[in-house]
Structures are given as C-alpha cells and as structure tokens.
C-alpha cells in the first residue's frame, strides 16, 4: 500500500460548446451521412411571451368584473375584399397541418374540436380530406407550392384560402414527407408512387415575386368569384417587408408564423437556425399594417409557440387579430402523453420529447399513416379535449383582458404590457418593467 | 351553335368570368368569344362546363387556369402559367406560351403551337402537353405524371427530379436534369405519343423521330451517396 498522498481530482467537465446533445448529433451524422430530420418547432430557449407581463388595472385604470361584465372574443377575418368573410367566436384558430403528416382521425379530431368552439381549421400539403371538411364548420384550404391534391372543386368548398409562402419552422424551405408515410391513400392524393420520399418545392411553380403574387391572388379570387377570404402565410424573417408586400398583393389576412411553429419534418439545423421568434416579428408586422393604414382592415394571425391564454392575450395586445395553434393542438389531442411513456421509450425517446413524426410510428396515432396506430385515436374524445383546451385559452385571455379593463380582447394594447428582459423589451417594443425604457425606441 | 361575344375593352373581366361560371345548363354547347383581350390576366379561369371559349388575341398570366371540361383556344400567345393546374378539357395556344405552361396540371390536354418558356410542365400531375416548338430550361421539373411532348428542342436540366411523367423530345436537349434518363420507346409509350400527336394536329410527324425520357428513380428514397444530386 502506498503512503503517497491522494491527489484530489477535478470533476469531469462537459464543454458548454460541445455539450452531450451536440456530441451525440456529431456521432449520429458521422454514422449516417444525413442531416437529422425531425418534427415540431425550435426547441432552444428563445425570447418569448413569457418575457412579457400585463399591467393589471388599479387606481389609474379600472378592471371589468370577472363573471358579469362582457369581454368579447369574436373576430371577423377577410372583410377587405371577400364577399363572405369568416366570423370566428374565438381568436384562436388551428394552424395548417397536412393529411399525410397527420392521420385521418387526427384531422377529424381537429375539425370536431374547432367546430365545437366556433373556430377554423386549416388543411396542409396534400389536399382536403372528407374527414376534415366534414367536421370543420370553417375550413381554410392551403394553396401550397407543391399543389399536391389542389383542385378547383375543393377551392370552391373552402371557407377561406391560404396562400402559403413559408412557415416559421423553415422559412425558405420546402416540405418533406418520407416514404414511410406515403400510404396508398396519401400517394393517390398526391399523385406519387407509394413509398417514395415526397419532397415539396420551396417556391410556387408559377410565380416568383410580389407582382406575380398579386396576379395569382386575383386568379384565385376570379376562380372563386371573390367569395373567399384570401390569406397569405409567411414564416417570420423580415416581417415588415413581407407583410407590406402581402397587403400590396391583395391579401385579406396575413398569417405570420414564428420559428417556434411546428413542422411535420424538416432538418433540425433549419428549424433551430432559420427564422426569428414570433415575439420579435409581431411589432414590425403591425407597424407595416399601420404604415399602410391597414391595421384591423387586413387581419393579422400570428403563430409559433402559443400555449395558454396569456400568450393569446399578449399576441393580441401587440396588435394581432387572432392566433393559430398547431403543436399545442396536437398535445391536446394526445400527442406526447406520459401514459405512453413505455412506447416512447421503445422508440428511444421519452414522452414530451418525441419529435420523429416523419417516421410514422407515433404511438398516439396522430402523426402516422399506420392503420393500426391511427385506430388508437378516438376522434370524438380527442376532439372534445381540443374543444376544452380552446375554451380554456379563450377564457384565460378574457381573464387577463378584464383585469386590464378591456371589454373585448381586441382592446388589449401594447400599453398594457411591460417586459422582463431587455431582449423582450426591444423586440416587443414595450418598456422594461419598472422603467419607461424601450431599447431602440426611448432613452433610459 | 350559339355564340356569345364579350369585348374586354368594354366589359370587365369579372363579368366575363362570372358568366363563364354560370350553370352548365346555361353554357353547355355554347361558344364564347372574348375579343380585345389585350394580354389581360386570368381570362377564363376556373371553368367547369362543356363550353368552347375563344380568346381572340393575346392572354396574360394564368389564362384558362384550373380548367375543367371546357375547350379554350387562345388565338395569340399566352403569359405565365397558361392552363396551370388544369384538371380536364383542352387548352390550345396558337402562339407562344411563357413560363410554367401547364404547371401542376392534373389532366386534360394543353397544346402550344409555338415555343414554351422556362419550366414548361413543372410539377405536372397527369396532364398531357404538346409543344410544337421548343421549351425553355427546367421543363418538367419534378413532373409527377402525364406526358410532355416537345417537337422542337429542350433547354437545360430537362426533367430534373422527375417522378413518373414521360417526356418525348424530337429535337436537341441542352442537358438532362438529375435523375432524368433516356428510356427505350416501348409500345405503350409509342401509342401514347401517336395519340397525342394526332390530337394536337401533328399526325404527320414521325413518332420514331422522338426520344423518350423518364425517371431513373435513384432519388426516390434518400441515400447519402446521391446527396449531390438533391
């Protein structure tokens, strides 16, 4: 036995730069030669609505009585040009998600849930399904670069049409639906051979710039006899200019999706490194509308990380007319539920972190085309859960609006907000809490 | 046969298109002539009745877009996206067609007597297109189904990322796109070509003077060794 004194050792230290997740991705890339593909939106911590707080009423403002005084929640979308604008009972809508990415029962459940509370759902790449049209009392039909399943009969059946330029998870990128999910039905709807990787184009095939877009929107209006509201959806990158150009091109509604907005399948590097958080995008978008004299005339729907009524209220206070939810709606249906933990473990993941939606093995039966797995989702029960959740979002937003003395959610305004961080203050252009300072706007 | 004439210098396009969207009973068997089109965009879009439409001059973007059933003749040239997303029926351009002719179209027949610009038949999904002249670069990009017949030459990257569409070319091809290759002309393809030549007024053209192109299908499922082709 040695008498030499024991030298204390430092604890093993992981690199903050090459952390465990980063190193595991390097090993995965080296083994496979292909980038990591996954679903959902940005997972990194970003400046978000949590960094804002409402200033409830006190002496200088008076609140509304919680259960007795009215606080309106309805919203009209598309009254700029469309003969038949949409009237929603709540400003919380369901974002575009494709049949193909989602199962038929999942689309049906979205329709059931949304219709129960008087809001809309949105199709996605791959066309309109009877499940969704049948259950969605208000259905927005997406017009995408791939034009998979696009046909004029469905355009006429839609309640509104959304021209998709991009989405927050991958602005500038196209879609991807891997062969595992190209079932007979999906293949038929998209006019592709079964089992091939389906790549959706990133640009529309028959127009390029904003002047062309104006003609394209006019074409859709002509085809539908100017009845349907036309939305234009953009991923959040340069929101001031994109919103201004969408308005110039004739949009009735602009949909602005931040980088937290989900996708069915895209490269991880794309999701985490392209686009900006929705918090940073709303004010420039609203500014563009105000500069053009079109705020509240062309409606703004924002999405990307909306989770609760506070997020809804904050988005509206910053100037949006409505919000859209995607990831949260899937969670409400049953996605990533802890009761499926054992099955998520078998897939090498854990409930709450499952994002390999493109592989079609979703144990919750939502992001799959597997006939056995999709049977697990009861569209009636799942639709009820979504309806409950949408009601909670609406009521929570009302709670906050009443506390701020507002008789309608649309009366919320930036003046009702302060920021907890300098980043949020600069992005949302509301003062840092306890000060009158807005970096980039006012002096400290 | 009853003929109805609209003068686009006197009647707003909206009124013309609204009339063309009348019930099939109102339109069936009629010929609607549109004079003085002046290159207006979105003429005769969204038709869904068995009606003959004659555009007596040049049309702008998206002429006969999303056509169903109708037979549309453009006596002059057509702008971008003529017969885009056509479902059925027939569209005949007697002059030239600009970019993206027949884009994403799912059915019917598009005949272009002159040349077509870039991206002719891009993402086509079942339409038949016959071009009497030449086509620009990137034609039949990501073409999924249907037949593109080119009597003249083709530009660069013809049939890039092709799926199951067929391309017949009579003239020179500047270059083929990724995953597009020459195929042997089998009897099924030859019969399709003969039929399309006949239907487009080119029955006298020798079908054996065409080269058939199709997908090599190497990009259908991702493989790292093909990464450079994506």
Coordinates of N, CA, C and O in Angstrom, one line a residue, chain A residues 223-369:
Chain A
X223 N -61.5 32.6 -59.7 CA -62.0 31.2 -59.8 C -63.1 31.1 -58.8 O -64.1 30.3 -59.0
X224 N -63.0 31.7 -57.6 CA -64.0 31.5 -56.5 C -65.0 32.7 -56.5 O -65.6 32.9 -55.5
X225 N -65.0 33.5 -57.6 CA -66.0 34.6 -57.7 C -65.9 35.6 -56.5 O -67.0 36.1 -56.1
X226 N -64.7 35.8 -56.0 CA -64.5 36.8 -55.0 C -65.2 36.6 -53.7 O -65.5 37.5 -52.9
X227 N -65.6 35.3 -53.5 CA -66.3 35.0 -52.2 C -65.4 34.7 -51.0 O -65.8 35.1 -49.9
X228 N -64.3 34.1 -51.3 CA -63.5 33.6 -50.2 C -62.4 34.6 -49.7 O -61.7 35.1 -50.5
X229 N -62.2 34.7 -48.4 CA -61.1 35.4 -47.9 C -59.8 34.8 -48.4 O -59.7 33.5 -48.4
X230 N -58.8 35.6 -48.8 CA -57.5 35.0 -49.2 C -56.5 35.4 -48.1 O -56.3 36.6 -47.9
X231 N -55.9 34.4 -47.5 CA -54.8 34.6 -46.5 C -53.5 34.5 -47.2 O -53.4 33.7 -48.2
X232 N -52.5 35.1 -46.7 CA -51.1 34.9 -47.2 C -50.3 34.5 -45.9 O -50.3 35.3 -45.0
X233 N -49.7 33.3 -46.0 CA -48.9 32.9 -44.8 C -47.4 33.0 -45.1 O -46.9 32.5 -46.1
X234 N -46.7 33.7 -44.1 CA -45.2 33.8 -44.3 C -44.6 33.3 -43.0 O -45.1 33.4 -41.9
X235 N -43.4 32.7 -43.1 CA -42.6 32.4 -42.0 C -41.9 33.7 -41.5 O -41.6 34.6 -42.4
X236 N -41.7 33.9 -40.2 CA -41.2 35.2 -39.7 C -39.7 35.3 -40.0 O -38.9 34.5 -39.5
X237 N -39.4 36.2 -40.9 CA -37.9 36.5 -41.2 C -37.8 38.1 -41.3 O -37.1 38.7 -40.5
X238 N -38.4 38.6 -42.3 CA -38.4 40.1 -42.5 C -39.9 40.5 -42.4 O -40.5 40.9 -43.5
X239 N -40.5 40.5 -41.3 CA -42.0 40.7 -41.2 C -42.5 42.0 -41.7 O -43.6 42.1 -42.3
X240 N -41.7 43.1 -41.5 CA -42.2 44.4 -42.0 C -42.4 44.3 -43.5 O -43.5 44.7 -44.0
X241 N -41.4 43.9 -44.2 CA -41.5 43.9 -45.7 C -42.4 42.8 -46.2 O -43.2 43.1 -47.2
X242 N -42.4 41.7 -45.6 CA -43.3 40.6 -46.1 C -44.7 40.9 -45.9 O -45.6 40.7 -46.8
X243 N -45.1 41.5 -44.8 CA -46.5 41.9 -44.5 C -46.9 43.0 -45.5 O -48.0 42.9 -46.1
X244 N -46.0 44.0 -45.7 CA -46.3 45.1 -46.6 C -46.6 44.6 -48.0 O -47.5 45.0 -48.7
X245 N -45.7 43.6 -48.4 CA -45.9 43.1 -49.8 C -47.1 42.2 -49.9 O -47.8 42.2 -51.0
X246 N -47.4 41.5 -48.9 CA -48.7 40.7 -48.9 C -49.9 41.6 -49.0 O -50.8 41.3 -49.8
X247 N -49.9 42.7 -48.3 CA -51.0 43.6 -48.3 C -51.1 44.2 -49.7 O -52.2 44.3 -50.3
X248 N -50.0 44.6 -50.3 CA -49.9 45.2 -51.6 C -50.4 44.2 -52.6 O -51.1 44.5 -53.6
X249 N -50.1 42.9 -52.4 CA -50.6 41.9 -53.4 C -52.0 41.6 -53.3 O -52.6 40.8 -54.1
X250 N -52.7 42.1 -52.2 CA -54.2 41.9 -52.1 C -54.7 41.0 -51.1 O -55.8 40.6 -51.1
X251 N -53.8 40.6 -50.1 CA -54.2 39.7 -49.1 C -55.4 40.3 -48.3 O -55.4 41.5 -48.0
X252 N -56.3 39.4 -47.9 CA -57.3 39.8 -46.9 C -56.8 39.7 -45.5 O -57.1 40.4 -44.5
X253 N -55.9 38.6 -45.3 CA -55.4 38.3 -44.0 C -54.0 37.8 -44.2 O -53.6 37.2 -45.2
X254 N -53.1 38.2 -43.2 CA -51.7 37.8 -43.2 C -51.5 36.9 -42.0 O -51.9 37.2 -40.9
X255 N -50.9 35.7 -42.3 CA -50.6 34.8 -41.2 C -49.1 34.8 -41.1 O -48.3 34.6 -42.0
X256 N -48.6 35.0 -39.9 CA -47.2 35.2 -39.6 C -46.8 34.1 -38.6 O -47.3 34.1 -37.4
X257 N -45.9 33.3 -39.0 CA -45.5 32.1 -38.1 C -44.1 32.2 -37.7 O -43.1 32.3 -38.5
X258 N -43.9 32.3 -36.4 CA -42.5 32.4 -35.8 C -41.8 31.0 -35.8 O -42.4 30.0 -36.1
X259 N -40.5 31.1 -35.4 CA -39.7 29.9 -35.5 C -40.0 28.8 -34.5 O -39.6 27.7 -34.7
X260 N -40.9 29.1 -33.5 CA -41.3 28.0 -32.6 C -42.5 27.2 -33.3 O -42.9 26.2 -32.7
X261 N -43.0 27.7 -34.4 CA -44.1 27.0 -35.1 C -43.6 25.6 -35.6 O -42.5 25.5 -36.0
X262 N -44.4 24.6 -35.5 CA -44.0 23.3 -35.8 C -44.0 23.0 -37.3 O -44.6 23.7 -38.1
X263 N -43.4 21.9 -37.6 CA -43.4 21.3 -38.9 C -43.5 19.8 -38.8 O -43.2 19.3 -37.7
X264 N -44.0 19.1 -39.8 CA -44.1 17.7 -39.8 C -42.7 17.0 -39.8 O -42.4 16.0 -39.2
X265 N -41.8 17.6 -40.6 CA -40.5 17.1 -40.8 C -39.6 18.1 -41.5 O -39.9 18.5 -42.6
X266 N -38.5 18.4 -40.9 CA -37.5 19.3 -41.5 C -36.2 19.1 -40.8 O -36.1 18.5 -39.8
X267 N -35.1 19.5 -41.5 CA -33.8 19.4 -40.9 C -33.8 20.2 -39.6 O -34.2 21.3 -39.5
X268 N -33.2 19.5 -38.6 CA -33.0 20.2 -37.2 C -32.3 21.5 -37.4 O -32.6 22.5 -36.7
X269 N -31.3 21.5 -38.2 CA -30.5 22.7 -38.3 C -31.3 23.9 -38.9 O -31.1 25.0 -38.6
X270 N -32.3 23.5 -39.8 CA -33.2 24.5 -40.4 C -34.1 25.0 -39.3 O -34.3 26.3 -39.1
X271 N -34.7 24.1 -38.5 CA -35.7 24.5 -37.5 C -35.0 25.5 -36.5 O -35.6 26.5 -36.1
X272 N -33.8 25.2 -36.1 CA -33.2 25.9 -35.0 C -32.4 27.2 -35.4 O -32.0 28.0 -34.6
X273 N -32.2 27.3 -36.7 CA -31.3 28.4 -37.1 C -31.8 29.3 -38.2 O -31.0 30.2 -38.7
X274 N -33.0 29.1 -38.7 CA -33.5 30.0 -39.7 C -34.9 30.5 -39.2 O -35.7 29.8 -38.8
X275 N -35.0 31.8 -39.4 CA -36.2 32.5 -38.9 C -36.0 33.2 -37.6 O -35.0 33.0 -36.9
X276 N -37.1 33.9 -37.1 CA -37.0 34.6 -35.9 C -38.2 34.2 -35.0 O -39.2 33.8 -35.5
X277 N -38.0 34.4 -33.7 CA -39.1 34.1 -32.8 C -40.3 35.0 -33.0 O -40.2 36.2 -33.5
X278 N -41.5 34.5 -32.7 CA -42.7 35.3 -33.0 C -42.7 36.6 -32.2 O -43.3 37.6 -32.7
X279 N -42.1 36.6 -31.0 CA -42.1 37.8 -30.2 C -41.4 39.0 -31.0 O -41.8 40.1 -30.8
X280 N -40.4 38.6 -31.8 CA -39.7 39.7 -32.5 C -40.4 40.1 -33.8 O -40.0 41.1 -34.4
X281 N -41.4 39.3 -34.2 CA -42.0 39.5 -35.5 C -43.3 40.3 -35.5 O -43.6 40.9 -36.5
X282 N -44.0 40.3 -34.3 CA -45.3 40.9 -34.4 C -45.3 42.4 -34.5 O -46.0 43.0 -35.4
X283 N -44.5 43.1 -33.8 CA -44.5 44.6 -33.9 C -44.1 45.1 -35.3 O -44.8 46.0 -35.8
X284 N -43.1 44.5 -35.9 CA -42.8 45.0 -37.3 C -43.9 44.7 -38.2 O -44.2 45.5 -39.1
X285 N -44.6 43.6 -38.0 CA -45.7 43.3 -38.9 C -46.9 44.3 -38.7 O -47.5 44.8 -39.7
X286 N -47.2 44.6 -37.4 CA -48.2 45.5 -37.1 C -47.8 46.9 -37.6 O -48.7 47.7 -38.1
X287 N -46.6 47.2 -37.5 CA -46.1 48.5 -38.0 C -46.3 48.7 -39.5 O -46.7 49.7 -40.0
X288 N -46.0 47.6 -40.2 CA -46.3 47.6 -41.7 C -47.8 47.9 -41.9 O -48.1 48.7 -42.8
X289 N -48.6 47.2 -41.2 CA -50.1 47.4 -41.4 C -50.5 48.8 -41.1 O -51.2 49.5 -41.8
X290 N -49.9 49.3 -40.0 CA -50.3 50.7 -39.6 C -49.7 51.7 -40.6 O -50.4 52.7 -41.0
X291 N -48.5 51.5 -41.1 CA -48.0 52.5 -42.1 C -48.8 52.5 -43.4 O -48.8 53.5 -44.0
X292 N -49.4 51.4 -43.7 CA -50.2 51.3 -44.9 C -51.7 51.7 -44.6 O -52.5 51.6 -45.5
X293 N -52.0 52.0 -43.3 CA -53.4 52.3 -43.0 C -54.3 51.1 -43.0 O -55.5 51.2 -43.2
X294 N -53.7 49.9 -42.8 CA -54.5 48.7 -43.0 C -54.6 47.9 -41.7 O -55.1 46.7 -41.8
X295 N -54.1 48.4 -40.6 CA -54.3 47.6 -39.3 C -55.7 47.5 -39.0 O -56.5 48.5 -39.0
X296 N -56.2 46.2 -38.7 CA -57.6 45.9 -38.5 C -58.4 45.8 -39.7 O -59.6 45.4 -39.7
X297 N -57.8 46.2 -40.9 CA -58.6 46.1 -42.1 C -58.1 44.8 -42.8 O -58.9 44.1 -43.4
X298 N -56.7 44.6 -42.9 CA -56.2 43.3 -43.2 C -55.8 42.7 -41.9 O -55.1 43.3 -41.1
X299 N -56.4 41.6 -41.6 CA -56.2 41.0 -40.3 C -54.9 40.2 -40.2 O -54.4 39.7 -41.2
X300 N -54.3 40.2 -39.0 CA -53.0 39.5 -38.8 C -53.2 38.4 -37.8 O -53.7 38.5 -36.7
X301 N -52.9 37.2 -38.3 CA -52.9 36.0 -37.4 C -51.5 35.6 -37.1 O -50.7 35.5 -38.0
X302 N -51.1 35.4 -35.9 CA -49.8 35.0 -35.5 C -49.7 33.7 -34.9 O -50.7 33.2 -34.2
X303 N -48.6 33.0 -35.1 CA -48.5 31.6 -34.5 C -47.0 31.3 -34.2 O -46.2 32.1 -34.6
X304 N -46.8 30.2 -33.5 CA -45.5 29.9 -33.2 C -45.2 29.9 -31.7 O -44.7 30.9 -31.2
X305 N -45.7 28.9 -31.0 CA -45.4 28.8 -29.5 C -46.5 29.3 -28.7 O -46.3 29.6 -27.5
X306 N -47.8 29.4 -29.2 CA -48.9 29.8 -28.4 C -49.3 28.6 -27.5 O -49.6 27.5 -28.0
X307 N -49.4 28.8 -26.2 CA -49.6 27.7 -25.3 C -50.8 27.9 -24.4 O -51.4 27.0 -23.9
X308 N -51.0 29.2 -24.0 CA -52.1 29.4 -23.0 C -52.7 30.8 -23.3 O -52.3 31.5 -24.2
X309 N -53.7 31.1 -22.5 CA -54.5 32.3 -22.7 C -53.6 33.6 -22.6 O -53.9 34.6 -23.2
X310 N -52.6 33.5 -21.7 CA -51.7 34.7 -21.6 C -51.0 34.9 -22.9 O -50.8 36.1 -23.3
X311 N -50.5 33.8 -23.6 CA -49.9 34.0 -24.9 C -50.8 34.6 -25.9 O -50.5 35.5 -26.7
X312 N -52.1 34.2 -25.8 CA -53.1 34.7 -26.8 C -53.3 36.2 -26.5 O -53.2 37.0 -27.4
X313 N -53.4 36.5 -25.2 CA -53.7 37.9 -24.9 C -52.5 38.8 -25.2 O -52.7 39.9 -25.7
X314 N -51.3 38.3 -25.0 CA -50.1 39.1 -25.3 C -50.0 39.3 -26.8 O -49.6 40.4 -27.3
X315 N -50.2 38.2 -27.6 CA -50.2 38.4 -29.1 C -51.2 39.4 -29.6 O -50.9 40.3 -30.4
X316 N -52.4 39.4 -29.0 CA -53.4 40.3 -29.4 C -53.1 41.8 -28.9 O -53.3 42.7 -29.6
X317 N -52.5 41.9 -27.7 CA -52.1 43.2 -27.2 C -51.0 43.8 -28.1 O -51.0 45.0 -28.2
X318 N -50.2 43.0 -28.7 CA -49.1 43.5 -29.6 C -49.7 43.9 -30.9 O -49.0 44.4 -31.8
X319 N -51.0 43.6 -31.2 CA -51.6 44.1 -32.4 C -52.1 43.0 -33.3 O -52.7 43.3 -34.4
X320 N -52.0 41.7 -33.0 CA -52.5 40.7 -33.8 C -54.1 40.6 -33.7 O -54.6 41.1 -32.6
X321 N -54.7 40.1 -34.7 CA -56.2 40.0 -34.6 C -56.6 38.6 -34.2 O -57.7 38.4 -33.7
X322 N -55.7 37.6 -34.4 CA -56.0 36.2 -34.0 C -54.7 35.5 -33.9 O -53.6 36.0 -34.3
X323 N -54.8 34.3 -33.3 CA -53.6 33.4 -33.3 C -53.9 32.1 -33.9 O -55.1 31.8 -34.1
X324 N -52.9 31.3 -34.1 CA -53.1 29.9 -34.6 C -52.2 29.0 -33.7 O -51.1 29.4 -33.4
X325 N -52.8 27.8 -33.5 CA -52.0 26.8 -32.7 C -51.9 25.5 -33.5 O -52.8 25.2 -34.2
X326 N -50.7 24.9 -33.4 CA -50.5 23.6 -34.1 C -50.0 22.6 -33.1 O -50.7 21.7 -32.7
X327 N -48.8 22.8 -32.6 CA -48.2 21.9 -31.6 C -49.1 21.7 -30.4 O -49.3 20.6 -29.9
X328 N -49.6 22.8 -29.9 CA -50.4 22.8 -28.7 C -51.7 22.0 -28.9 O -52.2 21.2 -28.1
X329 N -52.2 22.1 -30.2 CA -53.4 21.4 -30.5 C -53.1 19.9 -30.5 O -54.0 19.1 -30.1
X330 N -52.0 19.5 -31.1 CA -51.6 18.1 -31.1 C -51.5 17.5 -29.7 O -51.9 16.4 -29.4
X331 N -50.9 18.3 -28.8 CA -50.7 17.9 -27.4 C -52.1 17.7 -26.8 O -52.4 16.7 -26.1
X332 N -53.0 18.6 -27.1 CA -54.4 18.5 -26.6 C -55.0 17.2 -27.1 O -55.8 16.5 -26.4
X333 N -54.8 16.8 -28.3 CA -55.3 15.6 -28.9 C -54.8 14.4 -28.2 O -55.4 13.3 -28.1
X334 N -53.5 14.5 -27.7 CA -52.9 13.3 -27.0 C -51.5 13.0 -27.4 O -50.9 12.0 -26.9
X335 N -50.9 13.9 -28.2 CA -49.5 13.7 -28.6 C -48.6 13.9 -27.4 O -48.7 14.7 -26.5
X336 N -47.6 13.0 -27.3 CA -46.5 13.0 -26.3 C -47.1 12.8 -24.9 O -46.5 13.3 -23.9
X337 N -48.2 12.1 -24.8 CA -48.8 12.0 -23.4 C -48.0 11.0 -22.6 O -47.6 9.9 -23.1
X338 N -47.8 11.3 -21.3 CA -47.0 10.4 -20.4 C -47.5 9.0 -20.3 O -46.8 8.1 -20.0
X339 N -48.8 8.8 -20.5 CA -49.3 7.4 -20.4 C -48.8 6.5 -21.4 O -48.9 5.3 -21.3
X340 N -48.1 7.1 -22.4 CA -47.5 6.2 -23.5 C -46.0 6.1 -23.3 O -45.3 5.7 -24.2
X341 N -45.5 6.4 -22.1 CA -44.1 6.5 -21.8 C -43.3 5.2 -22.3 O -42.3 5.3 -22.9
X342 N -43.9 4.1 -21.9 CA -43.2 2.8 -22.3 C -43.0 2.7 -23.8 O -41.9 2.3 -24.2
X343 N -44.0 3.1 -24.5 CA -43.9 3.0 -26.0 C -42.9 4.1 -26.6 O -42.2 3.8 -27.5
X344 N -42.9 5.2 -26.0 CA -41.9 6.2 -26.4 C -40.5 5.7 -26.1 O -39.6 5.9 -26.9
X345 N -40.3 5.1 -24.9 CA -39.0 4.5 -24.6 C -38.6 3.5 -25.7 O -37.4 3.5 -26.0
X346 N -39.5 2.7 -26.2 CA -39.1 1.7 -27.2 C -38.6 2.4 -28.5 O -37.9 1.8 -29.2
X347 N -39.1 3.6 -28.7 CA -38.6 4.4 -29.9 C -37.4 5.2 -29.6 O -36.9 6.0 -30.4
X348 N -36.8 5.0 -28.3 CA -35.6 5.7 -28.0 C -35.8 7.1 -27.5 O -34.8 7.9 -27.6
X349 N -37.0 7.4 -27.1 CA -37.2 8.8 -26.6 C -38.1 8.7 -25.4 O -38.2 7.7 -24.7
X350 N -38.6 9.8 -25.0 CA -39.5 9.9 -23.8 C -40.7 10.8 -24.1 O -40.6 11.7 -25.0
X351 N -41.7 10.6 -23.4 CA -42.9 11.4 -23.5 C -42.6 12.9 -23.3 O -41.9 13.2 -22.3
X352 N -43.0 13.7 -24.2 CA -42.6 15.2 -24.1 C -41.5 15.6 -25.0 O -41.4 16.7 -25.4
X353 N -40.7 14.6 -25.4 CA -39.6 14.9 -26.3 C -39.7 14.2 -27.7 O -38.9 14.5 -28.6
X354 N -40.8 13.4 -27.9 CA -40.9 12.7 -29.1 C -41.2 13.6 -30.3 O -42.1 14.4 -30.3
X355 N -40.3 13.6 -31.3 CA -40.4 14.5 -32.4 C -40.1 13.9 -33.8 O -40.0 14.6 -34.8
X356 N -40.0 12.5 -33.8 CA -39.7 11.9 -35.1 C -41.0 11.6 -35.8 O -41.3 10.4 -36.1
X357 N -41.8 12.6 -36.0 CA -43.1 12.5 -36.5 C -43.1 12.0 -38.0 O -44.0 11.4 -38.4
X358 N -42.0 12.2 -38.7 CA -41.8 11.8 -40.1 C -41.7 10.3 -40.2 O -41.9 9.7 -41.3
X359 N -41.4 9.6 -39.1 CA -41.2 8.1 -39.2 C -42.5 7.4 -39.2 O -42.6 6.2 -39.5
X360 N -43.6 8.0 -38.8 CA -44.9 7.4 -38.9 C -45.2 6.4 -37.8 O -46.1 5.6 -37.9
X361 N -44.4 6.4 -36.7 CA -44.6 5.4 -35.6 C -45.2 5.9 -34.4 O -45.1 5.4 -33.3
X362 N -45.9 7.0 -34.5 CA -46.5 7.7 -33.4 C -47.4 6.8 -32.6 O -48.5 6.4 -33.0
X363 N -47.0 6.5 -31.3 CA -47.9 5.6 -30.5 C -49.2 6.2 -30.2 O -50.2 5.5 -29.8
X364 N -49.3 7.6 -30.3 CA -50.6 8.2 -30.0 C -51.5 8.2 -31.2 O -52.7 8.6 -31.1
X365 N -51.1 7.7 -32.4 CA -51.9 7.6 -33.5 C -52.2 8.9 -34.3 O -53.1 9.0 -35.0
X366 N -51.4 9.9 -34.0 CA -51.7 11.2 -34.6 C -50.8 11.5 -35.8 O -51.4 11.8 -36.9
X367 N -49.5 11.4 -35.6 CA -48.6 11.7 -36.8 C -48.2 10.4 -37.5 O -47.0 10.1 -37.5
X368 N -49.2 9.7 -37.9 CA -48.9 8.4 -38.6 C -49.9 8.1 -39.6 O -51.0 8.7 -39.7
X369 N -49.5 7.2 -40.6 CA -50.5 6.6 -41.5 C -50.6 5.1 -41.3 O -51.2 4.5 -42.1

